[in-house]
Amino acid sequence: MEKENIYSFTLEQLSTKMVSLNQKPYRGKQLFSWLYKKDATSFDMMSDVSKAFRKELNEKFSMNLPKIFTKQISSDGTIKLLLELEDGKKIETVLMKYIYGDSICVSSEVGCSMGCKFCASGLLKKVRGLKVNELVGQVIVMNRLLKEIDSNRRVTHLVVMGTGEPFDNYDNVINFIRIINSQFGLDIGARHITVSTCGIVPNILRYGKEGLQINLAVSLHAPSNEIRDKIMPINKMYPLEKLIPSLVQYYKDSKREMTFEYIMIKDLNDSDECAYKLVELIKPTHGFVNLIPYNEVIENDFKRSSNNRIHSFHKILLDSGIKATIRKEFGSDIDAACGQLRARYDK
Ligand code: SAH
């Protein structure tokens, strides 16, 4: 029988599992603490677990983690890892160093089938969603690397904004978040966790009802269906007249403000008129806007808006009472910035 990966289970699932192995439920918490608080690298390290049960754990479970295939460090300290999964597939994970902490950007799928025209990740097409242990594994591997650099550093913030559409792999992403958010696990605060979606309406509604205090970001990128249809195929299935009401409902259910990501692409979505339309569109949602200077990728002809254009657009939003920021860019010299992840290991 194939071993199950021990990093696949939420605390609740692990406790149930322990009971099914004739153990007391508290074993779940005990194992969780070894895995996430003490960062055990083997079952044999778990000194308060009997030898006989450690043997059983070794027989039934693996502790396999993704392997570091390549590691790049940018001049601004951004770290990009290409990780190899057990079936040989590769994914990327990025770490950004902020004043307030270390923020990891995890991938949710191998490839992506959303097909956004401006994004390099979408060129790969989805191969499969990541398993829970592969999501958790990205954080553990990065934490171990950070500890080597400086024993005081660890992942404090997390965004699910790497390759893939998290709401296309919903259940695994939610269980992953339960594990890293658990006070008995990695204990990354809910307010430090953000999931970004291109707008899969039914799962936005589910997410609002999960009762987790985590953040939602929505890749909007256009103030009208006319423009959004041109760049995001998902808009055909969930156009703005479906997306926006789902976000109003999300706000009612979760009481959490959401962020709109808006890439600034020259002559496509960056005019004053677009800014005014955007204001009207998102007013009912209580959302705020994060303007992202477009990162050019060689496979298409989209160009980044000028800094002047970005600032004028920003000003219109602010003057109209919409909270808005311009995203700081990380790691573009190692292709680690937004939209540049593509699991390329041929260069
Ligand atoms: N599928 C999810 C998660 C990916 S998040 C989503 O769509 O939200 C990655 C963010 O980077 C998204 O907002 C995406 O639209 C944005 N992005 C993609 N390509 C980009 C590029 N070339 N320059 C800047 N941002 C980009």
PDB file of C-alpha atoms and ligand atoms in Angstrom, residues 105-106 108-109 112 114 116 118-121 160-167 195-199 217-221 232 261-265 292-297 300 304 327 329 337-340, ligand 1:
ATOM      1  CA  CYS A 105       4.141  33.362  -2.750  1.00  0.00           C
ATOM      2  CA  VAL A 106       3.041  29.761  -3.297  1.00  0.00           C
ATOM      3  CA  SER A 108      -1.474  26.219  -6.360  1.00  0.00           C
ATOM      4  CA  GLU A 109      -1.302  24.126  -9.544  1.00  0.00           C
ATOM      5  CA  CYS A 112      -2.777  26.865 -15.204  1.00  0.00           C
ATOM      6  CA  MET A 114      -7.227  30.027 -17.096  1.00  0.00           C
ATOM      7  CA  CYS A 116      -5.094  34.965 -19.233  1.00  0.00           C
ATOM      8  CA  PHE A 118      -0.956  38.631 -20.377  1.00  0.00           C
ATOM      9  CA  CYS A 119       0.404  35.964 -18.039  1.00  0.00           C
ATOM     10  CA  ALA A 120       3.405  33.698 -18.589  1.00  0.00           C
ATOM     11  CA  SER A 121       2.105  31.039 -16.182  1.00  0.00           C
ATOM     12  CA  VAL A 160      -1.467  32.150  -2.957  1.00  0.00           C
ATOM     13  CA  MET A 161      -0.467  34.098  -6.067  1.00  0.00           C
ATOM     14  CA  GLY A 162       2.026  31.833  -7.809  1.00  0.00           C
ATOM     15  CA  THR A 163       1.251  29.652 -10.797  1.00  0.00           C
ATOM     16  CA  GLY A 164      -2.262  28.257 -10.912  1.00  0.00           C
ATOM     17  CA  GLU A 165      -5.778  29.272  -9.973  1.00  0.00           C
ATOM     18  CA  PRO A 166      -6.348  28.504  -6.274  1.00  0.00           C
ATOM     19  CA  PHE A 167     -10.136  28.360  -6.645  1.00  0.00           C
ATOM     20  CA  VAL A 195      -5.724  33.996  -1.733  1.00  0.00           C
ATOM     21  CA  SER A 196      -5.937  35.507  -5.204  1.00  0.00           C
ATOM     22  CA  THR A 197      -8.512  34.405  -7.771  1.00  0.00           C
ATOM     23  CA  CYS A 198      -9.259  35.362 -11.365  1.00  0.00           C
ATOM     24  CA  GLY A 199     -12.947  35.286 -10.397  1.00  0.00           C
ATOM     25  CA  ALA A 217      -7.668  39.310  -3.779  1.00  0.00           C
ATOM     26  CA  VAL A 218      -9.430  39.415  -7.131  1.00  0.00           C
ATOM     27  CA  SER A 219      -7.588  39.762 -10.422  1.00  0.00           C
ATOM     28  CA  LEU A 220      -9.889  42.271 -12.069  1.00  0.00           C
ATOM     29  CA  HIS A 221      -7.638  44.039 -14.588  1.00  0.00           C
ATOM     30  CA  MET A 232      -9.284  36.934 -19.454  1.00  0.00           C
ATOM     31  CA  GLU A 261      -5.502  43.569  -8.524  1.00  0.00           C
ATOM     32  CA  TYR A 262      -5.347  45.759 -11.599  1.00  0.00           C
ATOM     33  CA  ILE A 263      -2.441  45.358 -13.990  1.00  0.00           C
ATOM     34  CA  MET A 264      -1.614  48.558 -15.832  1.00  0.00           C
ATOM     35  CA  ILE A 265      -1.216  47.725 -19.524  1.00  0.00           C
ATOM     36  CA  ILE A 292       0.360  46.476 -10.685  1.00  0.00           C
ATOM     37  CA  PRO A 293       2.814  47.861 -13.241  1.00  0.00           C
ATOM     38  CA  TYR A 294       2.674  45.225 -15.979  1.00  0.00           C
ATOM     39  CA  ASN A 295       5.696  42.932 -16.192  1.00  0.00           C
ATOM     40  CA  GLU A 296       6.431  42.370 -19.829  1.00  0.00           C
ATOM     41  CA  VAL A 297       6.803  38.770 -21.031  1.00  0.00           C
ATOM     42  CA  ASN A 300       3.030  38.745 -26.145  1.00  0.00           C
ATOM     43  CA  ARG A 304       3.710  48.444 -19.309  1.00  0.00           C
ATOM     44  CA  ARG A 327       2.438  47.432  -6.020  1.00  0.00           C
ATOM     45  CA  GLU A 329       7.941  45.054  -7.614  1.00  0.00           C
ATOM     46  CA  ALA A 337       7.720  39.012 -10.417  1.00  0.00           C
ATOM     47  CA  CYS A 338       3.950  38.697 -10.936  1.00  0.00           C
ATOM     48  CA  GLY A 339       3.070  36.865 -14.115  1.00  0.00           C
ATOM     49  CA  GLN A 340       6.630  35.767 -14.793  1.00  0.00           C
TER      50      GLN A 340
HETATM   51  N1  SAH B   1      -4.867  32.682 -10.698  1.00  0.00           N
HETATM   52  C1  SAH B   1      -4.810  33.590  -9.596  1.00  0.00           C
HETATM   53  C2  SAH B   1      -3.484  33.575  -8.937  1.00  0.00           C
HETATM   54  C3  SAH B   1      -2.357  34.136  -9.734  1.00  0.00           C
HETATM   55  S1  SAH B   1      -1.956  35.605  -8.946  1.00  0.00           S
HETATM   56  C4  SAH B   1      -5.256  34.959 -10.066  1.00  0.00           C
HETATM   57  O1  SAH B   1      -5.499  35.133 -11.240  1.00  0.00           O
HETATM   58  O2  SAH B   1      -5.425  35.846  -9.245  1.00  0.00           O
HETATM   59  C5  SAH B   1      -0.895  36.387  -9.947  1.00  0.00           C
HETATM   60  C6  SAH B   1      -1.274  37.837 -10.137  1.00  0.00           C
HETATM   61  O3  SAH B   1      -0.335  38.369 -11.070  1.00  0.00           O
HETATM   62  C7  SAH B   1      -2.640  37.971 -10.758  1.00  0.00           C
HETATM   63  O4  SAH B   1      -3.282  39.138 -10.335  1.00  0.00           O
HETATM   64  C8  SAH B   1      -2.266  38.072 -12.209  1.00  0.00           C
HETATM   65  O5  SAH B   1      -3.298  38.606 -12.960  1.00  0.00           O
HETATM   66  C9  SAH B   1      -1.030  38.940 -12.142  1.00  0.00           C
HETATM   67  N2  SAH B   1      -0.211  38.893 -13.353  1.00  0.00           N
HETATM   68  C10 SAH B   1      -0.205  37.942 -14.305  1.00  0.00           C
HETATM   69  N3  SAH B   1       0.664  38.257 -15.288  1.00  0.00           N
HETATM   70  C11 SAH B   1       1.210  39.441 -14.938  1.00  0.00           C
HETATM   71  C12 SAH B   1       2.206  40.245 -15.537  1.00  0.00           C
HETATM   72  N4  SAH B   1       2.802  39.926 -16.679  1.00  0.00           N
HETATM   73  N5  SAH B   1       2.547  41.408 -14.902  1.00  0.00           N
HETATM   74  C13 SAH B   1       1.969  41.731 -13.714  1.00  0.00           C
HETATM   75  N6  SAH B   1       1.047  40.980 -13.103  1.00  0.00           N
HETATM   76  C14 SAH B   1       0.679  39.843 -13.708  1.00  0.00           C
END
